[in-house]
PDB file of N, CA and C in Angstrom:
ATOM      1  N   MET S   1     -51.444 -12.649 -11.810  1.00 45.00           N
ATOM      2  CA  MET S   1     -51.423 -11.450 -12.627  1.00 45.00           C
ATOM      3  C   MET S   1     -52.365 -11.623 -13.810  1.00 45.00           C
ATOM      4  N   ASN S   2     -53.206 -10.647 -14.056  1.00 51.00           N
ATOM      5  CA  ASN S   2     -54.090 -10.641 -15.210  1.00 51.00           C
ATOM      6  C   ASN S   2     -53.603  -9.561 -16.165  1.00 51.00           C
ATOM      7  N   ILE S   3     -52.968  -9.972 -17.237  1.00 53.00           N
ATOM      8  CA  ILE S   3     -52.367  -9.020 -18.160  1.00 53.00           C
ATOM      9  C   ILE S   3     -53.417  -8.147 -18.824  1.00 53.00           C
ATOM     10  N   GLU S   4     -54.628  -8.661 -19.002  1.00 52.00           N
ATOM     11  CA  GLU S   4     -55.671  -7.881 -19.661  1.00 52.00           C
ATOM     12  C   GLU S   4     -56.096  -6.675 -18.838  1.00 52.00           C
ATOM     13  N   THR S   5     -55.975  -6.724 -17.519  1.00 50.00           N
ATOM     14  CA  THR S   5     -56.466  -5.627 -16.682  1.00 50.00           C
ATOM     15  C   THR S   5     -55.365  -4.797 -16.043  1.00 50.00           C
ATOM     16  N   GLU S   6     -54.140  -5.285 -16.030  1.00 56.00           N
ATOM     17  CA  GLU S   6     -53.047  -4.541 -15.411  1.00 56.00           C
ATOM     18  C   GLU S   6     -52.357  -3.669 -16.444  1.00 56.00           C
ATOM     19  N   ASN S   7     -51.851  -2.533 -15.996  1.00 63.00           N
ATOM     20  CA  ASN S   7     -51.163  -1.615 -16.896  1.00 63.00           C
ATOM     21  C   ASN S   7     -49.724  -2.019 -17.154  1.00 63.00           C
ATOM     22  N   THR S   8     -49.074  -2.622 -16.180  1.00 66.00           N
ATOM     23  CA  THR S   8     -47.689  -3.041 -16.343  1.00 66.00           C
ATOM     24  C   THR S   8     -47.527  -4.428 -15.750  1.00 66.00           C
ATOM     25  N   GLY S   9     -46.466  -5.076 -16.129  1.00 70.00           N
ATOM     26  CA  GLY S   9     -46.195  -6.392 -15.578  1.00 70.00           C
ATOM     27  C   GLY S   9     -45.288  -7.164 -16.510  1.00 70.00           C
ATOM     28  N   SER S  10     -44.802  -8.254 -16.033  1.00 76.00           N
ATOM     29  CA  SER S  10     -43.972  -9.128 -16.853  1.00 76.00           C
ATOM     30  C   SER S  10     -44.475 -10.550 -16.672  1.00 76.00           C
ATOM     31  N   PHE S  11     -44.169 -11.382 -17.627  1.00 74.00           N
ATOM     32  CA  PHE S  11     -44.585 -12.771 -17.567  1.00 74.00           C
ATOM     33  C   PHE S  11     -43.703 -13.600 -18.484  1.00 74.00           C
ATOM     34  N   LYS S  12     -43.700 -14.882 -18.278  1.00 77.00           N
ATOM     35  CA  LYS S  12     -43.010 -15.826 -19.155  1.00 77.00           C
ATOM     36  C   LYS S  12     -44.073 -16.510 -20.000  1.00 77.00           C
ATOM     37  N   ALA S  13     -43.981 -16.348 -21.311  1.00 77.00           N
ATOM     38  CA  ALA S  13     -45.010 -16.870 -22.216  1.00 77.00           C
ATOM     39  C   ALA S  13     -45.244 -18.363 -22.006  1.00 77.00           C
ATOM     40  N   ASN S  14     -44.178 -19.126 -21.770  1.00 77.00           N
ATOM     41  CA  ASN S  14     -44.316 -20.582 -21.610  1.00 77.00           C
ATOM     42  C   ASN S  14     -45.118 -20.957 -20.370  1.00 77.00           C
ATOM     43  N   GLU S  15     -45.251 -20.056 -19.410  1.00 80.00           N
ATOM     44  CA  GLU S  15     -46.014 -20.348 -18.196  1.00 80.00           C
ATOM     45  C   GLU S  15     -47.499 -20.009 -18.356  1.00 80.00           C
ATOM     46  N   PHE S  16     -47.878 -19.359 -19.454  1.00 80.00           N
ATOM     47  CA  PHE S  16     -49.259 -18.949 -19.673  1.00 80.00           C
ATOM     48  C   PHE S  16     -50.046 -19.896 -20.560  1.00 80.00           C
ATOM     49  N   ILE S  17     -49.374 -20.835 -21.217  1.00 83.00           N
ATOM     50  CA  ILE S  17     -50.055 -21.702 -22.171  1.00 83.00           C
ATOM     51  C   ILE S  17     -49.391 -23.075 -22.159  1.00 83.00           C
ATOM     52  N   GLU S  18     -50.168 -24.115 -22.416  1.00 86.00           N
ATOM     53  CA  GLU S  18     -49.641 -25.481 -22.410  1.00 86.00           C
ATOM     54  C   GLU S  18     -49.892 -26.145 -23.747  1.00 86.00           C
ATOM     55  N   TYR S  19     -49.038 -27.111 -24.070  1.00 88.00           N
ATOM     56  CA  TYR S  19     -49.213 -27.904 -25.278  1.00 88.00           C
ATOM     57  C   TYR S  19     -50.381 -28.864 -25.119  1.00 88.00           C
ATOM     58  N   SER S  20     -50.958 -29.252 -26.260  1.00 91.00           N
ATOM     59  CA  SER S  20     -51.966 -30.303 -26.305  1.00 91.00           C
ATOM     60  C   SER S  20     -51.616 -31.194 -27.496  1.00 91.00           C
ATOM     61  N   ASP S  21     -51.654 -32.518 -27.295  1.00 93.00           N
ATOM     62  CA  ASP S  21     -51.271 -33.455 -28.351  1.00 93.00           C
ATOM     63  C   ASP S  21     -52.035 -33.208 -29.646  1.00 93.00           C
ATOM     64  N   LYS S  22     -51.284 -33.181 -30.756  1.00 91.00           N
ATOM     65  CA  LYS S  22     -51.839 -33.044 -32.104  1.00 91.00           C
ATOM     66  C   LYS S  22     -52.729 -31.812 -32.252  1.00 91.00           C
ATOM     67  N   SER S  23     -52.368 -30.724 -31.593  1.00 91.00           N
ATOM     68  CA  SER S  23     -53.221 -29.532 -31.587  1.00 91.00           C
ATOM     69  C   SER S  23     -52.418 -28.243 -31.655  1.00 91.00           C
ATOM     70  N   VAL S  24     -53.128 -27.185 -31.989  1.00 91.00           N
ATOM     71  CA  VAL S  24     -52.645 -25.815 -31.848  1.00 91.00           C
ATOM     72  C   VAL S  24     -53.517 -25.175 -30.776  1.00 91.00           C
ATOM     73  N   VAL S  25     -52.893 -24.692 -29.724  1.00 92.00           N
ATOM     74  CA  VAL S  25     -53.625 -24.053 -28.627  1.00 92.00           C
ATOM     75  C   VAL S  25     -53.333 -22.558 -28.702  1.00 92.00           C
ATOM     76  N   SER S  26     -54.377 -21.740 -28.610  1.00 90.00           N
ATOM     77  CA  SER S  26     -54.161 -20.294 -28.602  1.00 90.00           C
ATOM     78  C   SER S  26     -54.809 -19.701 -27.363  1.00 90.00           C
ATOM     79  N   LYS S  27     -54.186 -18.629 -26.874  1.00 90.00           N
ATOM     80  CA  LYS S  27     -54.711 -17.931 -25.700  1.00 90.00           C
ATOM     81  C   LYS S  27     -54.478 -16.441 -25.893  1.00 90.00           C
ATOM     82  N   THR S  28     -55.554 -15.691 -25.998  1.00 89.00           N
ATOM     83  CA  THR S  28     -55.456 -14.239 -26.144  1.00 89.00           C
ATOM     84  C   THR S  28     -55.242 -13.633 -24.767  1.00 89.00           C
ATOM     85  N   ILE S  29     -54.153 -12.855 -24.639  1.00 85.00           N
ATOM     86  CA  ILE S  29     -53.867 -12.247 -23.339  1.00 85.00           C
ATOM     87  C   ILE S  29     -54.153 -10.752 -23.334  1.00 85.00           C
ATOM     88  N   ILE S  30     -54.193 -10.129 -24.514  1.00 84.00           N
ATOM     89  CA  ILE S  30     -54.602  -8.732 -24.625  1.00 84.00           C
ATOM     90  C   ILE S  30     -55.473  -8.613 -25.873  1.00 84.00           C
ATOM     91  N   LYS S  31     -56.623  -7.984 -25.738  1.00 86.00           N
ATOM     92  CA  LYS S  31     -57.530  -7.778 -26.871  1.00 86.00           C
ATOM     93  C   LYS S  31     -58.000  -6.322 -26.837  1.00 86.00           C
ATOM     94  N   LYS S  32     -57.570  -5.563 -27.848  1.00 85.00           N
ATOM     95  CA  LYS S  32     -57.911  -4.136 -27.928  1.00 85.00           C
ATOM     96  C   LYS S  32     -58.259  -3.805 -29.375  1.00 85.00           C
ATOM     97  N   PRO S  33     -58.967  -2.709 -29.606  1.00 84.00           N
ATOM     98  CA  PRO S  33     -59.284  -2.312 -30.980  1.00 84.00           C
ATOM     99  C   PRO S  33     -58.032  -2.112 -31.847  1.00 84.00           C
ATOM    100  N   SER S  34     -56.929  -1.727 -31.230  1.00 80.00           N
ATOM    101  CA  SER S  34     -55.691  -1.492 -31.971  1.00 80.00           C
ATOM    102  C   SER S  34     -54.936  -2.778 -32.290  1.00 80.00           C
ATOM    103  N   GLY S  35     -55.345  -3.901 -31.705  1.00 81.00           N
ATOM    104  CA  GLY S  35     -54.700  -5.183 -31.981  1.00 81.00           C
ATOM    105  C   GLY S  35     -54.731  -6.088 -30.768  1.00 81.00           C
ATOM    106  N   ASN S  36     -54.331  -7.319 -30.974  1.00 83.00           N
ATOM    107  CA  ASN S  36     -54.347  -8.335 -29.925  1.00 83.00           C
ATOM    108  C   ASN S  36     -52.950  -8.894 -29.712  1.00 83.00           C
ATOM    109  N   ILE S  37     -52.762  -9.502 -28.553  1.00 84.00           N
ATOM    110  CA  ILE S  37     -51.581 -10.333 -28.309  1.00 84.00           C
ATOM    111  C   ILE S  37     -52.108 -11.715 -27.966  1.00 84.00           C
ATOM    112  N   THR S  38     -51.721 -12.680 -28.793  1.00 85.00           N
ATOM    113  CA  THR S  38     -52.181 -14.050 -28.622  1.00 85.00           C
ATOM    114  C   THR S  38     -50.978 -14.966 -28.561  1.00 85.00           C
ATOM    115  N   LEU S  39     -50.967 -15.850 -27.567  1.00 87.00           N
ATOM    116  CA  LEU S  39     -49.932 -16.868 -27.459  1.00 87.00           C
ATOM    117  C   LEU S  39     -50.408 -18.122 -28.172  1.00 87.00           C
ATOM    118  N   PHE S  40     -49.478 -18.823 -28.815  1.00 87.00           N
ATOM    119  CA  PHE S  40     -49.791 -20.091 -29.457  1.00 87.00           C
ATOM    120  C   PHE S  40     -48.844 -21.161 -28.946  1.00 87.00           C
ATOM    121  N   ALA S  41     -49.364 -22.369 -28.764  1.00 87.00           N
ATOM    122  CA  ALA S  41     -48.554 -23.551 -28.463  1.00 87.00           C
ATOM    123  C   ALA S  41     -48.886 -24.579 -29.533  1.00 87.00           C
ATOM    124  N   PHE S  42     -47.894 -24.964 -30.323  1.00 87.00           N
ATOM    125  CA  PHE S  42     -48.073 -25.898 -31.427  1.00 87.00           C
ATOM    126  C   PHE S  42     -47.452 -27.238 -31.077  1.00 87.00           C
ATOM    127  N   ASP S  43     -48.179 -28.314 -31.280  1.00 89.00           N
ATOM    128  CA  ASP S  43     -47.573 -29.632 -31.164  1.00 89.00           C
ATOM    129  C   ASP S  43     -46.733 -29.867 -32.419  1.00 89.00           C
ATOM    130  N   LYS S  44     -45.775 -30.777 -32.346  1.00 87.00           N
ATOM    131  CA  LYS S  44     -44.916 -31.096 -33.484  1.00 87.00           C
ATOM    132  C   LYS S  44     -45.771 -31.480 -34.686  1.00 87.00           C
ATOM    133  N   GLY S  45     -45.450 -30.913 -35.842  1.00 88.00           N
ATOM    134  CA  GLY S  45     -46.167 -31.205 -37.066  1.00 88.00           C
ATOM    135  C   GLY S  45     -47.376 -30.326 -37.315  1.00 88.00           C
ATOM    136  N   GLU S  46     -47.777 -29.540 -36.335  1.00 89.00           N
ATOM    137  CA  GLU S  46     -48.921 -28.640 -36.494  1.00 89.00           C
ATOM    138  C   GLU S  46     -48.441 -27.289 -37.022  1.00 89.00           C
ATOM    139  N   GLY S  47     -49.355 -26.426 -37.427  1.00 86.00           N
ATOM    140  CA  GLY S  47     -48.968 -25.115 -37.922  1.00 86.00           C
ATOM    141  C   GLY S  47     -50.175 -24.267 -38.227  1.00 86.00           C
ATOM    142  N   LEU S  48     -49.923 -23.141 -38.865  1.00 85.00           N
ATOM    143  CA  LEU S  48     -50.977 -22.243 -39.320  1.00 85.00           C
ATOM    144  C   LEU S  48     -50.908 -22.146 -40.838  1.00 85.00           C
ATOM    145  N   ALA S  49     -52.066 -22.191 -41.482  1.00 86.00           N
ATOM    146  CA  ALA S  49     -52.129 -22.018 -42.931  1.00 86.00           C
ATOM    147  C   ALA S  49     -51.748 -20.582 -43.278  1.00 86.00           C
ATOM    148  N   GLU S  50     -51.422 -20.364 -44.553  1.00 85.00           N
ATOM    149  CA  GLU S  50     -51.067 -19.010 -44.974  1.00 85.00           C
ATOM    150  C   GLU S  50     -52.201 -18.047 -44.640  1.00 85.00           C
ATOM    151  N   HIS S  51     -51.832 -16.912 -44.103  1.00 83.00           N
ATOM    152  CA  HIS S  51     -52.802 -15.907 -43.689  1.00 83.00           C
ATOM    153  C   HIS S  51     -52.106 -14.552 -43.634  1.00 83.00           C
ATOM    154  N   SER S  52     -52.889 -13.499 -43.477  1.00 83.00           N
ATOM    155  CA  SER S  52     -52.336 -12.168 -43.244  1.00 83.00           C
ATOM    156  C   SER S  52     -53.210 -11.492 -42.203  1.00 83.00           C
ATOM    157  N   SER S  53     -52.731 -10.376 -41.694  1.00 81.00           N
ATOM    158  CA  SER S  53     -53.419  -9.692 -40.611  1.00 81.00           C
ATOM    159  C   SER S  53     -53.563  -8.210 -40.945  1.00 81.00           C
ATOM    160  N   PRO S  54     -54.643  -7.569 -40.485  1.00 81.00           N
ATOM    161  CA  PRO S  54     -54.767  -6.123 -40.687  1.00 81.00           C
ATOM    162  C   PRO S  54     -53.862  -5.319 -39.752  1.00 81.00           C
ATOM    163  N   HIS S  55     -53.180  -5.992 -38.827  1.00 78.00           N
ATOM    164  CA  HIS S  55     -52.272  -5.355 -37.882  1.00 78.00           C
ATOM    165  C   HIS S  55     -50.866  -5.925 -38.055  1.00 78.00           C
ATOM    166  N   GLU S  56     -49.882  -5.230 -37.519  1.00 79.00           N
ATOM    167  CA  GLU S  56     -48.547  -5.807 -37.455  1.00 79.00           C
ATOM    168  C   GLU S  56     -48.610  -7.045 -36.568  1.00 79.00           C
ATOM    169  N   ALA S  57     -47.696  -7.975 -36.802  1.00 80.00           N
ATOM    170  CA  ALA S  57     -47.657  -9.195 -36.001  1.00 80.00           C
ATOM    171  C   ALA S  57     -46.246  -9.390 -35.475  1.00 80.00           C
ATOM    172  N   PHE S  58     -46.151 -10.049 -34.342  1.00 80.00           N
ATOM    173  CA  PHE S  58     -44.867 -10.314 -33.691  1.00 80.00           C
ATOM    174  C   PHE S  58     -44.793 -11.816 -33.434  1.00 80.00           C
ATOM    175  N   ILE S  59     -43.716 -12.441 -33.854  1.00 79.00           N
ATOM    176  CA  ILE S  59     -43.511 -13.875 -33.619  1.00 79.00           C
ATOM    177  C   ILE S  59     -42.254 -14.036 -32.785  1.00 79.00           C
ATOM    178  N   GLN S  60     -42.348 -14.827 -31.730  1.00 78.00           N
ATOM    179  CA  GLN S  60     -41.186 -15.189 -30.930  1.00 78.00           C
ATOM    180  C   GLN S  60     -41.245 -16.697 -30.721  1.00 78.00           C
ATOM    181  N   ILE S  61     -40.187 -17.389 -31.072  1.00 78.00           N
ATOM    182  CA  ILE S  61     -40.112 -18.828 -30.830  1.00 78.00           C
ATOM    183  C   ILE S  61     -39.491 -19.013 -29.457  1.00 78.00           C
ATOM    184  N   THR S  62     -40.264 -19.554 -28.523  1.00 79.00           N
ATOM    185  CA  THR S  62     -39.775 -19.719 -27.152  1.00 79.00           C
ATOM    186  C   THR S  62     -39.365 -21.144 -26.843  1.00 79.00           C
ATOM    187  N   ASP S  63     -39.682 -22.075 -27.750  1.00 79.00           N
ATOM    188  CA  ASP S  63     -39.395 -23.482 -27.493  1.00 79.00           C
ATOM    189  C   ASP S  63     -39.404 -24.217 -28.828  1.00 79.00           C
ATOM    190  N   GLY S  64     -38.473 -25.131 -29.041  1.00 80.00           N
ATOM    191  CA  GLY S  64     -38.496 -25.963 -30.241  1.00 80.00           C
ATOM    192  C   GLY S  64     -38.000 -25.250 -31.480  1.00 80.00           C
ATOM    193  N   SER S  65     -38.519 -25.682 -32.639  1.00 80.00           N
ATOM    194  CA  SER S  65     -38.115 -25.113 -33.914  1.00 80.00           C
ATOM    195  C   SER S  65     -39.315 -25.039 -34.842  1.00 80.00           C
ATOM    196  N   ALA S  66     -39.208 -24.174 -35.865  1.00 81.00           N
ATOM    197  CA  ALA S  66     -40.335 -23.956 -36.766  1.00 81.00           C
ATOM    198  C   ALA S  66     -39.836 -23.608 -38.155  1.00 81.00           C
ATOM    199  N   GLU S  67     -40.681 -23.888 -39.139  1.00 82.00           N
ATOM    200  CA  GLU S  67     -40.491 -23.403 -40.499  1.00 82.00           C
ATOM    201  C   GLU S  67     -41.450 -22.231 -40.646  1.00 82.00           C
ATOM    202  N   ILE S  68     -40.937 -21.106 -41.108  1.00 80.00           N
ATOM    203  CA  ILE S  68     -41.770 -19.913 -41.238  1.00 80.00           C
ATOM    204  C   ILE S  68     -41.585 -19.344 -42.637  1.00 80.00           C
ATOM    205  N   ASN S  69     -42.697 -19.003 -43.278  1.00 81.00           N
ATOM    206  CA  ASN S  69     -42.684 -18.375 -44.589  1.00 81.00           C
ATOM    207  C   ASN S  69     -43.321 -17.002 -44.433  1.00 81.00           C
ATOM    208  N   ILE S  70     -42.548 -15.962 -44.726  1.00 80.00           N
ATOM    209  CA  ILE S  70     -43.038 -14.592 -44.624  1.00 80.00           C
ATOM    210  C   ILE S  70     -42.903 -13.949 -46.001  1.00 80.00           C
ATOM    211  N   GLY S  71     -44.026 -13.618 -46.599  1.00 81.00           N
ATOM    212  CA  GLY S  71     -44.011 -12.954 -47.902  1.00 81.00           C
ATOM    213  C   GLY S  71     -43.307 -13.752 -48.976  1.00 81.00           C
ATOM    214  N   GLY S  72     -43.376 -15.083 -48.908  1.00 81.00           N
ATOM    215  CA  GLY S  72     -42.761 -15.947 -49.910  1.00 81.00           C
ATOM    216  C   GLY S  72     -41.339 -16.360 -49.599  1.00 81.00           C
ATOM    217  N   THR S  73     -40.756 -15.857 -48.518  1.00 79.00           N
ATOM    218  CA  THR S  73     -39.398 -16.239 -48.118  1.00 79.00           C
ATOM    219  C   THR S  73     -39.491 -17.280 -47.021  1.00 79.00           C
ATOM    220  N   TYR S  74     -38.946 -18.468 -47.287  1.00 74.00           N
ATOM    221  CA  TYR S  74     -39.055 -19.614 -46.389  1.00 74.00           C
ATOM    222  C   TYR S  74     -37.744 -19.833 -45.646  1.00 74.00           C
ATOM    223  N   THR S  75     -37.812 -20.055 -44.325  1.00 75.00           N
ATOM    224  CA  THR S  75     -36.613 -20.300 -43.525  1.00 75.00           C
ATOM    225  C   THR S  75     -36.954 -21.215 -42.357  1.00 75.00           C
ATOM    226  N   ASP S  76     -35.984 -22.031 -41.926  1.00 73.00           N
ATOM    227  CA  ASP S  76     -36.098 -22.811 -40.690  1.00 73.00           C
ATOM    228  C   ASP S  76     -35.546 -21.971 -39.550  1.00 73.00           C
ATOM    229  N   TYR S  77     -36.205 -22.004 -38.402  1.00 67.00           N
ATOM    230  CA  TYR S  77     -35.747 -21.254 -37.241  1.00 67.00           C
ATOM    231  C   TYR S  77     -35.728 -22.151 -36.022  1.00 67.00           C
ATOM    232  N   LEU S  78     -34.733 -21.973 -35.193  1.00 62.00           N
ATOM    233  CA  LEU S  78     -34.612 -22.687 -33.932  1.00 62.00           C
ATOM    234  C   LEU S  78     -34.760 -21.717 -32.785  1.00 62.00           C
ATOM    235  N   GLN S  79     -35.347 -22.167 -31.686  1.00 60.00           N
ATOM    236  CA  GLN S  79     -35.516 -21.327 -30.508  1.00 60.00           C
ATOM    237  C   GLN S  79     -34.170 -20.838 -30.003  1.00 60.00           C
ATOM    238  N   GLU S  80     -33.136 -21.664 -30.127  1.00 59.00           N
ATOM    239  CA  GLU S  80     -31.823 -21.294 -29.596  1.00 59.00           C
ATOM    240  C   GLU S  80     -31.289 -20.013 -30.235  1.00 59.00           C
ATOM    241  N   ASN S  81     -31.783 -19.681 -31.423  1.00 55.00           N
ATOM    242  CA  ASN S  81     -31.320 -18.464 -32.095  1.00 55.00           C
ATOM    243  C   ASN S  81     -31.902 -17.202 -31.473  1.00 55.00           C
ATOM    244  N   ALA S  82     -32.866 -17.350 -30.598  1.00 55.00           N
ATOM    245  CA  ALA S  82     -33.523 -16.218 -29.912  1.00 55.00           C
ATOM    246  C   ALA S  82     -33.978 -15.160 -30.914  1.00 55.00           C
ATOM    247  N   LEU S  83     -34.623 -15.615 -31.982  1.00 59.00           N
ATOM    248  CA  LEU S  83     -35.075 -14.695 -33.010  1.00 59.00           C
ATOM    249  C   LEU S  83     -36.486 -14.205 -32.738  1.00 59.00           C
ATOM    250  N   TYR S  84     -36.726 -12.981 -33.150  1.00 62.00           N
ATOM    251  CA  TYR S  84     -38.043 -12.366 -33.076  1.00 62.00           C
ATOM    252  C   TYR S  84     -38.369 -11.855 -34.464  1.00 62.00           C
ATOM    253  N   PHE S  85     -39.632 -11.851 -34.803  1.00 63.00           N
ATOM    254  CA  PHE S  85     -40.050 -11.385 -36.112  1.00 63.00           C
ATOM    255  C   PHE S  85     -41.131 -10.342 -35.938  1.00 63.00           C
ATOM    256  N   LEU S  86     -40.999  -9.239 -36.628  1.00 62.00           N
ATOM    257  CA  LEU S  86     -42.053  -8.245 -36.688  1.00 62.00           C
ATOM    258  C   LEU S  86     -42.566  -8.259 -38.117  1.00 62.00           C
ATOM    259  N   LEU S  87     -43.831  -8.606 -38.285  1.00 63.00           N
ATOM    260  CA  LEU S  87     -44.402  -8.736 -39.616  1.00 63.00           C
ATOM    261  C   LEU S  87     -45.216  -7.494 -39.962  1.00 63.00           C
ATOM    262  N   ILE S  88     -45.007  -6.993 -41.146  1.00 64.00           N
ATOM    263  CA  ILE S  88     -45.790  -5.862 -41.627  1.00 64.00           C
ATOM    264  C   ILE S  88     -47.201  -6.365 -41.922  1.00 64.00           C
ATOM    265  N   PHE S  89     -48.205  -5.563 -41.612  1.00 64.00           N
ATOM    266  CA  PHE S  89     -49.575  -6.006 -41.832  1.00 64.00           C
ATOM    267  C   PHE S  89     -49.826  -6.328 -43.296  1.00 64.00           C
ATOM    268  N   ARG S  90     -50.710  -7.258 -43.518  1.00 67.00           N
ATOM    269  CA  ARG S  90     -51.177  -7.724 -44.827  1.00 67.00           C
ATOM    270  C   ARG S  90     -50.127  -8.469 -45.642  1.00 67.00           C
ATOM    271  N   ILE S  91     -48.997  -8.839 -45.067  1.00 69.00           N
ATOM    272  CA  ILE S  91     -48.039  -9.694 -45.770  1.00 69.00           C
ATOM    273  C   ILE S  91     -48.361 -11.137 -45.395  1.00 69.00           C
ATOM    274  N   PRO S  92     -48.609 -12.009 -46.376  1.00 70.00           N
ATOM    275  CA  PRO S  92     -48.977 -13.390 -46.046  1.00 70.00           C
ATOM    276  C   PRO S  92     -47.818 -14.137 -45.389  1.00 70.00           C
ATOM    277  N   CYS S  93     -48.177 -15.000 -44.447  1.00 67.00           N
ATOM    278  CA  CYS S  93     -47.174 -15.832 -43.798  1.00 67.00           C
ATOM    279  C   CYS S  93     -47.818 -17.149 -43.374  1.00 67.00           C
ATOM    280  N   TRP S  94     -46.997 -18.172 -43.139  1.00 58.00           N
ATOM    281  CA  TRP S  94     -47.457 -19.431 -42.565  1.00 58.00           C
ATOM    282  C   TRP S  94     -46.360 -19.993 -41.700  1.00 58.00           C
ATOM    283  N   GLN S  95     -46.744 -20.891 -40.784  1.00 67.00           N
ATOM    284  CA  GLN S  95     -45.804 -21.524 -39.877  1.00 67.00           C
ATOM    285  C   GLN S  95     -46.091 -23.015 -39.792  1.00 67.00           C
ATOM    286  N   ARG S  96     -45.026 -23.814 -39.707  1.00 66.00           N
ATOM    287  CA  ARG S  96     -45.144 -25.243 -39.436  1.00 66.00           C
ATOM    288  C   ARG S  96     -44.099 -25.580 -38.375  1.00 66.00           C
ATOM    289  N   ILE S  97     -44.497 -26.345 -37.385  1.00 70.00           N
ATOM    290  CA  ILE S  97     -43.630 -26.614 -36.236  1.00 70.00           C
ATOM    291  C   ILE S  97     -42.911 -27.953 -36.437  1.00 70.00           C
ATOM    292  N   ASN S  98     -41.584 -27.938 -36.265  1.00 69.00           N
ATOM    293  CA  ASN S  98     -40.781 -29.146 -36.412  1.00 69.00           C
ATOM    294  C   ASN S  98     -40.583 -29.873 -35.082  1.00 69.00           C
ATOM    295  N   SER S  99     -40.478 -29.146 -34.021  1.00 69.00           N
ATOM    296  CA  SER S  99     -40.298 -29.764 -32.687  1.00 69.00           C
ATOM    297  C   SER S  99     -40.837 -28.809 -31.641  1.00 69.00           C
ATOM    298  N   ARG S 100     -41.180 -29.374 -30.487  1.00 64.00           N
ATOM    299  CA  ARG S 100     -41.658 -28.514 -29.404  1.00 64.00           C
ATOM    300  C   ARG S 100     -40.779 -28.641 -28.218  1.00 64.00           C
TER     301      ARG S 100
END
């Protein structure tokens, strides 16, 4: 299945991307003028520096645990909590991964 060219479909994010030691791996699966969908795989201890986006952002932790700071509010999150985050555009955030 090619998500970029198909109109409908389902997939498991963990099957589309793999971890790499001491790295952050990203894979864009949809790229449109209105926004992108990019999967990330973070090795333990890796993360993203504070940043913001001109579009809304969606975070889903599918494996492991992470520290996430959204607009100055810092929290630890575990995958077991099945949490999703919808970020308003231009609000700064950062992520650091505790386990994968």
